[in-house]
């Protein structure tokens, strides 16, 4: 088991754990953040196959909405048990509120240094928990650094040996790891 404590935008804090098993891995985290000046707490669990393809994601906002996403691993998704065609082709889930889910395509894609790989994700917005497809690219700059791009947004990511983000541009920074 690995854990990270991140300091994020607008004073947010997150504790995330990564547990790897023979069947795959689980990312689980708790985020304390604010939306329009109102504090909220979000908890998530993301289960992935051995190939690091997302299998299931659950998100809960304390005293608010919750969300369950399931996928068959071939790019077909269901939200709350209902198939969502616009998410077809997504391989990963990307939770807007955390850098943890960048670990999924980083571990799944593993391109050589100097190459770029596309990744389409089911993007979960916070605090609404709306889900939409998001086209992204990950360019591997070195063994531990990546350039993430989506639309006009770009950030350099530094990761540890497990692919967990240590620094995400100016947005998130690991303040403790264990």
Short mmCIF file of C-alpha atoms in Angstrom, two decimals:
data_model
loop_
_atom_site.label_atom_id
_atom_site.label_comp_id
_atom_site.label_asym_id
_atom_site.label_seq_id
_atom_site.Cartn_x
_atom_site.Cartn_y
_atom_site.Cartn_z
CA UNK A 1 0.00 0.00 0.00
CA UNK A 2 1.19 3.48 -0.86
CA UNK A 3 -0.32 6.74 0.32
CA UNK A 4 0.03 10.39 -0.64
CA UNK A 5 -1.15 13.63 0.93
CA UNK A 6 -1.66 16.37 -1.65
CA UNK A 7 -2.13 20.09 -1.21
CA UNK A 8 -4.23 21.40 -4.08
CA UNK A 9 -6.07 24.37 -5.54
CA UNK A 10 -7.69 26.88 -3.18
CA UNK A 11 -6.30 25.15 -0.08
CA UNK A 12 -7.74 21.70 -0.81
CA UNK A 13 -6.20 18.64 0.82
CA UNK A 14 -6.38 15.00 -0.20
CA UNK A 15 -5.21 11.70 1.18
CA UNK A 16 -5.02 8.94 -1.42
CA UNK A 17 -4.02 5.29 -1.09
CA UNK A 18 -2.95 2.90 -3.82
CA UNK A 19 -3.27 -0.82 -3.14
CA UNK A 20 -2.10 -3.32 -5.76
CA UNK A 21 -3.26 -6.95 -5.80
CA UNK A 22 -2.99 -9.88 -8.18
CA UNK A 23 -6.37 -8.91 -9.64
CA UNK A 24 -5.52 -5.23 -10.23
CA UNK A 25 -5.37 -2.11 -8.10
CA UNK A 26 -7.51 0.25 -6.09
CA UNK A 27 -7.15 4.00 -5.68
CA UNK A 28 -9.10 5.41 -2.75
CA UNK A 29 -9.12 8.96 -1.48
CA UNK A 30 -10.71 11.65 0.60
CA UNK A 31 -10.66 15.24 -0.65
CA UNK A 32 -11.47 18.30 1.45
CA UNK A 33 -12.13 21.26 -0.84
CA UNK A 34 -14.36 24.27 -1.45
CA UNK A 35 -16.82 25.13 -4.19
CA UNK A 36 -17.95 28.75 -4.46
CA UNK A 37 -16.69 29.33 -0.91
CA UNK A 38 -18.57 26.37 0.56
CA UNK A 39 -16.52 23.49 2.01
CA UNK A 40 -17.24 19.92 0.94
CA UNK A 41 -15.81 16.44 1.38
CA UNK A 42 -15.54 13.94 -1.46
CA UNK A 43 -14.59 10.27 -1.16
CA UNK A 44 -13.77 8.02 -4.09
CA UNK A 45 -12.75 4.48 -4.92
CA UNK A 46 -11.46 3.49 -8.36
CA UNK A 47 -10.86 -0.18 -9.17
CA UNK A 48 -8.71 -1.15 -12.16
CA UNK A 49 -7.81 -4.41 -13.87
CA UNK A 50 -4.22 -5.71 -13.99
CA UNK A 51 -3.87 -3.83 -17.31
CA UNK A 52 -4.71 -0.58 -15.44
CA UNK A 53 -7.96 -0.23 -17.37
CA UNK A 54 -10.71 1.19 -15.18
CA UNK A 55 -13.30 -1.33 -14.02
CA UNK A 56 -15.43 0.67 -11.57
CA UNK A 57 -15.47 4.07 -9.87
CA UNK A 58 -17.55 5.25 -6.94
CA UNK A 59 -17.70 8.86 -5.76
CA UNK A 60 -19.62 10.31 -2.81
CA UNK A 61 -19.97 13.91 -1.74
CA UNK A 62 -20.68 14.09 2.00
CA UNK A 63 -24.26 15.29 2.46
CA UNK A 64 -24.61 15.41 -1.33
CA UNK A 65 -24.76 13.36 -4.51
CA UNK A 66 -23.05 10.05 -5.22
CA UNK A 67 -22.05 8.36 -8.44
CA UNK A 68 -21.21 4.83 -9.60
CA UNK A 69 -19.51 4.26 -12.97
CA UNK A 70 -19.00 0.76 -14.36
CA UNK A 71 -17.19 -0.23 -17.52
CA UNK A 72 -16.70 -3.49 -19.35
CA UNK A 73 -13.02 -2.69 -20.07
CA UNK A 74 -13.75 -2.37 -23.79
CA UNK A 75 -14.86 1.24 -23.66
CA UNK A 76 -18.56 0.85 -22.79
CA UNK A 77 -19.75 2.68 -19.67
CA UNK A 78 -22.76 2.74 -17.39
CA UNK A 79 -23.52 5.53 -14.94
CA UNK A 80 -25.80 4.43 -12.13
CA UNK A 81 -26.53 1.23 -14.06
CA UNK A 82 -27.54 3.02 -17.29
CA UNK A 83 -25.41 2.76 -20.42
CA UNK A 84 -23.99 6.12 -21.57
CA UNK A 85 -23.14 6.01 -25.28
CA UNK A 86 -21.25 9.32 -25.28
CA UNK A 87 -18.62 7.68 -23.03
CA UNK A 88 -17.91 4.91 -25.56
CA UNK A 89 -14.18 4.66 -26.18
CA UNK A 90 -13.16 5.93 -22.75
CA UNK A 91 -10.63 3.65 -21.05
CA UNK A 92 -10.00 5.65 -17.90
CA UNK A 93 -11.94 7.65 -15.36
CA UNK A 94 -10.62 11.15 -14.59
CA UNK A 95 -11.85 12.73 -11.38
CA UNK A 96 -11.50 16.50 -11.82
CA UNK A 97 -10.82 17.05 -8.12
CA UNK A 98 -7.72 14.85 -7.79
CA UNK A 99 -4.40 14.10 -9.51
CA UNK A 100 -4.69 10.43 -8.48
CA UNK A 101 -6.53 9.34 -11.61
CA UNK A 102 -3.64 10.50 -13.82
CA UNK A 103 -1.93 7.37 -12.49
CA UNK A 104 -4.34 5.20 -14.51
CA UNK A 105 -3.27 6.16 -18.06
CA UNK A 106 0.35 6.62 -16.95
CA UNK A 107 0.47 3.01 -15.74
CA UNK A 108 -1.71 1.67 -18.59
CA UNK A 109 -0.02 3.41 -21.54
CA UNK A 110 3.69 3.37 -20.60
CA UNK A 111 4.94 5.02 -23.83
CA UNK A 112 8.66 5.36 -24.40
CA UNK A 113 10.38 8.60 -23.38
CA UNK A 114 9.81 11.19 -26.11
CA UNK A 115 6.51 9.76 -27.36
CA UNK A 116 2.91 10.84 -26.85
CA UNK A 117 -0.11 8.60 -26.27
CA UNK A 118 -3.79 9.53 -26.51
CA UNK A 119 -6.16 8.71 -23.67
CA UNK A 120 -9.93 9.21 -23.61
CA UNK A 121 -11.47 9.41 -20.15
CA UNK A 122 -14.86 9.56 -18.49
CA UNK A 123 -14.37 12.95 -16.80
CA UNK A 124 -16.23 13.46 -13.53
CA UNK A 125 -16.82 17.13 -12.66
CA UNK A 126 -17.03 18.38 -9.08
CA UNK A 127 -19.09 19.00 -7.05
CA UNK A 128 -21.93 18.23 -9.52
CA UNK A 129 -20.62 14.74 -10.43
CA UNK A 130 -21.60 15.34 -14.06
CA UNK A 131 -19.76 12.94 -16.39
CA UNK A 132 -18.53 13.72 -19.90
CA UNK A 133 -15.90 12.34 -22.29
CA UNK A 134 -12.50 14.02 -22.24
CA UNK A 135 -9.79 13.55 -24.87
CA UNK A 136 -6.30 13.80 -23.40
CA UNK A 137 -2.70 13.12 -24.34
CA UNK A 138 0.23 12.07 -22.17
CA UNK A 139 3.71 12.83 -23.46
CA UNK A 140 6.50 11.06 -21.63
CA UNK A 141 9.31 13.57 -21.10
CA UNK A 142 11.52 11.40 -18.87
CA UNK A 143 11.19 8.35 -16.65
CA UNK A 144 9.31 10.41 -14.05
CA UNK A 145 7.91 13.40 -15.93
CA UNK A 146 4.96 13.73 -18.30
CA UNK A 147 3.23 16.51 -20.21
CA UNK A 148 -0.53 16.27 -19.89
CA UNK A 149 -2.75 18.00 -22.45
CA UNK A 150 -6.48 18.33 -22.90
CA UNK A 151 -7.87 21.01 -25.19
CA UNK A 152 -6.07 24.26 -24.34
CA UNK A 153 -5.00 22.98 -20.90
CA UNK A 154 -1.45 21.73 -20.37
CA UNK A 155 0.50 20.75 -17.25
CA UNK A 156 3.76 19.00 -16.48
CA UNK A 157 3.41 16.06 -14.11
CA UNK A 158 6.14 14.60 -11.92
CA UNK A 159 5.43 11.07 -10.68
CA UNK A 160 7.02 8.60 -8.29
CA UNK A 161 8.01 5.00 -9.05
CA UNK A 162 4.36 3.89 -8.71
CA UNK A 163 3.08 6.52 -11.15
CA UNK A 164 1.51 8.59 -8.36
CA UNK A 165 1.72 12.33 -8.94
CA UNK A 166 4.29 14.17 -6.85
CA UNK A 167 3.67 17.50 -8.60
CA UNK A 168 0.94 18.48 -11.05
CA UNK A 169 1.96 21.81 -12.59
CA UNK A 170 1.07 24.54 -10.09
CA UNK A 171 -2.18 22.85 -9.01
CA UNK A 172 -1.19 19.90 -6.78
CA UNK A 173 1.88 19.01 -4.80
CA UNK A 174 2.60 15.98 -2.63
CA UNK A 175 3.37 17.13 0.90
CA UNK A 176 3.79 13.63 2.40
CA UNK A 177 4.20 10.10 1.01
CA UNK A 178 4.44 6.71 2.63
#
